[in-house]
Amino acid sequence: MANPDEGPIEDHVLKEPLDLLLLSLDERVIVKMKNDRELRGKLHGYDQHLNLVLGDVEELITVIEIDDETYEEMYKTSRRQIPLLYVRGDGVTLISPPSKNPEIDD
């Protein structure tokens, strides 16, 4: 896992893409996963495989259903809260800080 004891983040030189995650430690992040899953939670740790430890997680699962009569696509999202979650890195497709625009995050 990332070692925050390596010194202040301001002094840490960003040499690799994963070093950017240091800036998000103990901050809320959005993690997009395979199979239309999205996680929003506080990033507590990570490693080089993108295995993550998240706290206070909200999981969003989006399912697309087709109406049999109108053939319209209907998007249904289910949500659940998870206090602490370990995420295996091979399912991660994107990690991002939340947007500053509240309309985009909802």
PDB file of C-alpha atoms in Angstrom:
ATOM      1  CA  MET A   1       0.000   0.000   0.000  1.00  0.00           C
ATOM      2  CA  ALA A   2       1.040   3.610  -0.406  1.00  0.00           C
ATOM      3  CA  ASN A   3       3.216   4.922   2.370  1.00  0.00           C
ATOM      4  CA  PRO A   4       2.107   8.394   3.455  1.00  0.00           C
ATOM      5  CA  ASP A   5       5.052   8.490   5.894  1.00  0.00           C
ATOM      6  CA  GLU A   6       7.493   9.187   3.041  1.00  0.00           C
ATOM      7  CA  GLY A   7       7.219  12.892   3.793  1.00  0.00           C
ATOM      8  CA  PRO A   8       4.740  15.648   3.046  1.00  0.00           C
ATOM      9  CA  ILE A   9       2.844  15.295  -0.195  1.00  0.00           C
ATOM     10  CA  GLU A  10       4.028  18.738  -1.261  1.00  0.00           C
ATOM     11  CA  ASP A  11       7.649  17.504  -1.111  1.00  0.00           C
ATOM     12  CA  HIS A  12       6.918  14.295  -3.034  1.00  0.00           C
ATOM     13  CA  VAL A  13       7.917  14.483  -6.694  1.00  0.00           C
ATOM     14  CA  LEU A  14       5.337  13.003  -9.059  1.00  0.00           C
ATOM     15  CA  LYS A  15       7.382  10.564 -11.118  1.00  0.00           C
ATOM     16  CA  GLU A  16       4.758   7.993 -12.093  1.00  0.00           C
ATOM     17  CA  PRO A  17       1.016   8.115 -12.828  1.00  0.00           C
ATOM     18  CA  LEU A  18       0.182   6.284  -9.604  1.00  0.00           C
ATOM     19  CA  ASP A  19       1.898   9.053  -7.661  1.00  0.00           C
ATOM     20  CA  LEU A  20      -1.147  11.179  -8.472  1.00  0.00           C
ATOM     21  CA  LEU A  21      -3.174   8.976  -6.137  1.00  0.00           C
ATOM     22  CA  LEU A  22      -1.084  10.321  -3.260  1.00  0.00           C
ATOM     23  CA  LEU A  23      -2.940  13.598  -3.708  1.00  0.00           C
ATOM     24  CA  SER A  24      -6.245  11.778  -3.161  1.00  0.00           C
ATOM     25  CA  LEU A  25      -5.323   9.830  -0.021  1.00  0.00           C
ATOM     26  CA  ASP A  26      -7.905  10.459   2.724  1.00  0.00           C
ATOM     27  CA  GLU A  27     -10.072  12.288   0.169  1.00  0.00           C
ATOM     28  CA  ARG A  28     -13.316  11.209  -1.481  1.00  0.00           C
ATOM     29  CA  VAL A  29     -12.860   9.628  -4.908  1.00  0.00           C
ATOM     30  CA  ILE A  30     -15.055   8.150  -7.614  1.00  0.00           C
ATOM     31  CA  VAL A  31     -13.997   4.695  -8.808  1.00  0.00           C
ATOM     32  CA  LYS A  32     -15.535   3.331 -12.013  1.00  0.00           C
ATOM     33  CA  MET A  33     -15.528  -0.438 -12.264  1.00  0.00           C
ATOM     34  CA  LYS A  34     -16.236  -3.025 -14.929  1.00  0.00           C
ATOM     35  CA  ASN A  35     -19.887  -4.081 -15.409  1.00  0.00           C
ATOM     36  CA  ASP A  36     -21.370  -0.590 -14.901  1.00  0.00           C
ATOM     37  CA  ARG A  37     -20.454  -0.292 -11.232  1.00  0.00           C
ATOM     38  CA  GLU A  38     -19.347   2.898  -9.570  1.00  0.00           C
ATOM     39  CA  LEU A  39     -17.928   3.408  -6.088  1.00  0.00           C
ATOM     40  CA  ARG A  40     -17.746   6.697  -4.210  1.00  0.00           C
ATOM     41  CA  GLY A  41     -15.783   6.757  -1.003  1.00  0.00           C
ATOM     42  CA  LYS A  42     -12.767   7.922   0.956  1.00  0.00           C
ATOM     43  CA  LEU A  43      -9.462   6.524  -0.341  1.00  0.00           C
ATOM     44  CA  HIS A  44      -7.496   5.055   2.573  1.00  0.00           C
ATOM     45  CA  GLY A  45      -4.823   3.188   0.595  1.00  0.00           C
ATOM     46  CA  TYR A  46      -3.734   1.676  -2.718  1.00  0.00           C
ATOM     47  CA  ASP A  47      -0.946  -0.325  -4.312  1.00  0.00           C
ATOM     48  CA  GLN A  48       0.696  -0.696  -7.742  1.00  0.00           C
ATOM     49  CA  HIS A  49      -2.050  -3.094  -8.886  1.00  0.00           C
ATOM     50  CA  LEU A  50      -4.756  -0.475  -8.128  1.00  0.00           C
ATOM     51  CA  ASN A  51      -6.042  -2.555  -5.231  1.00  0.00           C
ATOM     52  CA  LEU A  52      -7.868   0.014  -3.125  1.00  0.00           C
ATOM     53  CA  VAL A  53      -9.110   0.376   0.422  1.00  0.00           C
ATOM     54  CA  LEU A  54     -12.142   2.674   0.565  1.00  0.00           C
ATOM     55  CA  GLY A  55     -14.185   3.860   3.533  1.00  0.00           C
ATOM     56  CA  ASP A  56     -17.751   5.184   3.764  1.00  0.00           C
ATOM     57  CA  VAL A  57     -18.478   3.772   0.311  1.00  0.00           C
ATOM     58  CA  GLU A  58     -21.604   4.250  -1.766  1.00  0.00           C
ATOM     59  CA  GLU A  59     -21.889   1.607  -4.505  1.00  0.00           C
ATOM     60  CA  LEU A  60     -23.994   2.420  -7.557  1.00  0.00           C
ATOM     61  CA  ILE A  61     -24.967  -0.346  -9.959  1.00  0.00           C
ATOM     62  CA  THR A  62     -26.600   0.706 -13.235  1.00  0.00           C
ATOM     63  CA  VAL A  63     -28.709  -1.789 -15.153  1.00  0.00           C
ATOM     64  CA  ILE A  64     -30.162  -1.132 -18.603  1.00  0.00           C
ATOM     65  CA  GLU A  65     -33.526  -2.786 -19.231  1.00  0.00           C
ATOM     66  CA  ILE A  66     -35.438  -2.766 -22.509  1.00  0.00           C
ATOM     67  CA  ASP A  67     -39.192  -2.191 -22.350  1.00  0.00           C
ATOM     68  CA  ASP A  68     -40.877  -5.092 -24.178  1.00  0.00           C
ATOM     69  CA  GLU A  69     -43.631  -2.894 -25.637  1.00  0.00           C
ATOM     70  CA  THR A  70     -41.809   0.302 -26.607  1.00  0.00           C
ATOM     71  CA  TYR A  71     -38.256  -1.056 -26.861  1.00  0.00           C
ATOM     72  CA  GLU A  72     -37.054   1.962 -24.917  1.00  0.00           C
ATOM     73  CA  GLU A  73     -33.935   1.673 -22.808  1.00  0.00           C
ATOM     74  CA  MET A  74     -34.628   2.197 -19.109  1.00  0.00           C
ATOM     75  CA  TYR A  75     -31.698   2.885 -16.804  1.00  0.00           C
ATOM     76  CA  LYS A  76     -32.142   1.684 -13.236  1.00  0.00           C
ATOM     77  CA  THR A  77     -29.606   2.461 -10.548  1.00  0.00           C
ATOM     78  CA  SER A  78     -29.423   0.654  -7.234  1.00  0.00           C
ATOM     79  CA  ARG A  79     -27.375   1.996  -4.335  1.00  0.00           C
ATOM     80  CA  ARG A  80     -25.963   0.563  -1.153  1.00  0.00           C
ATOM     81  CA  GLN A  81     -23.712   1.840   1.620  1.00  0.00           C
ATOM     82  CA  ILE A  82     -20.585  -0.079   2.707  1.00  0.00           C
ATOM     83  CA  PRO A  83     -18.534   1.082   5.730  1.00  0.00           C
ATOM     84  CA  LEU A  84     -15.165  -0.334   4.573  1.00  0.00           C
ATOM     85  CA  LEU A  85     -14.327  -2.006   1.274  1.00  0.00           C
ATOM     86  CA  TYR A  86     -11.298  -3.665  -0.327  1.00  0.00           C
ATOM     87  CA  VAL A  87     -11.413  -3.329  -4.130  1.00  0.00           C
ATOM     88  CA  ARG A  88      -9.359  -5.641  -6.326  1.00  0.00           C
ATOM     89  CA  GLY A  89      -7.472  -3.595  -8.887  1.00  0.00           C
ATOM     90  CA  ASP A  90      -8.221  -5.664 -11.998  1.00  0.00           C
ATOM     91  CA  GLY A  91     -11.837  -4.438 -11.950  1.00  0.00           C
ATOM     92  CA  VAL A  92     -10.931  -0.729 -11.775  1.00  0.00           C
ATOM     93  CA  THR A  93     -11.262   1.289 -14.986  1.00  0.00           C
ATOM     94  CA  LEU A  94     -11.033   4.863 -13.628  1.00  0.00           C
ATOM     95  CA  ILE A  95     -10.235   6.737 -10.414  1.00  0.00           C
ATOM     96  CA  SER A  96     -11.175  10.395 -10.139  1.00  0.00           C
ATOM     97  CA  PRO A  97     -11.684  13.037  -7.490  1.00  0.00           C
ATOM     98  CA  PRO A  98     -15.311  14.154  -7.344  1.00  0.00           C
ATOM     99  CA  SER A  99     -16.287  17.045  -9.564  1.00  0.00           C
ATOM    100  CA  LYS A 100     -16.508  20.512  -8.053  1.00  0.00           C
ATOM    101  CA  ASN A 101     -19.840  20.882  -9.893  1.00  0.00           C
ATOM    102  CA  PRO A 102     -22.547  19.265  -7.680  1.00  0.00           C
ATOM    103  CA  GLU A 103     -24.824  18.697 -10.696  1.00  0.00           C
ATOM    104  CA  ILE A 104     -22.304  16.305 -12.274  1.00  0.00           C
ATOM    105  CA  ASP A 105     -21.770  14.172  -9.141  1.00  0.00           C
ATOM    106  CA  ASP A 106     -25.461  13.372  -8.659  1.00  0.00           C
TER     107      ASP A 106
END
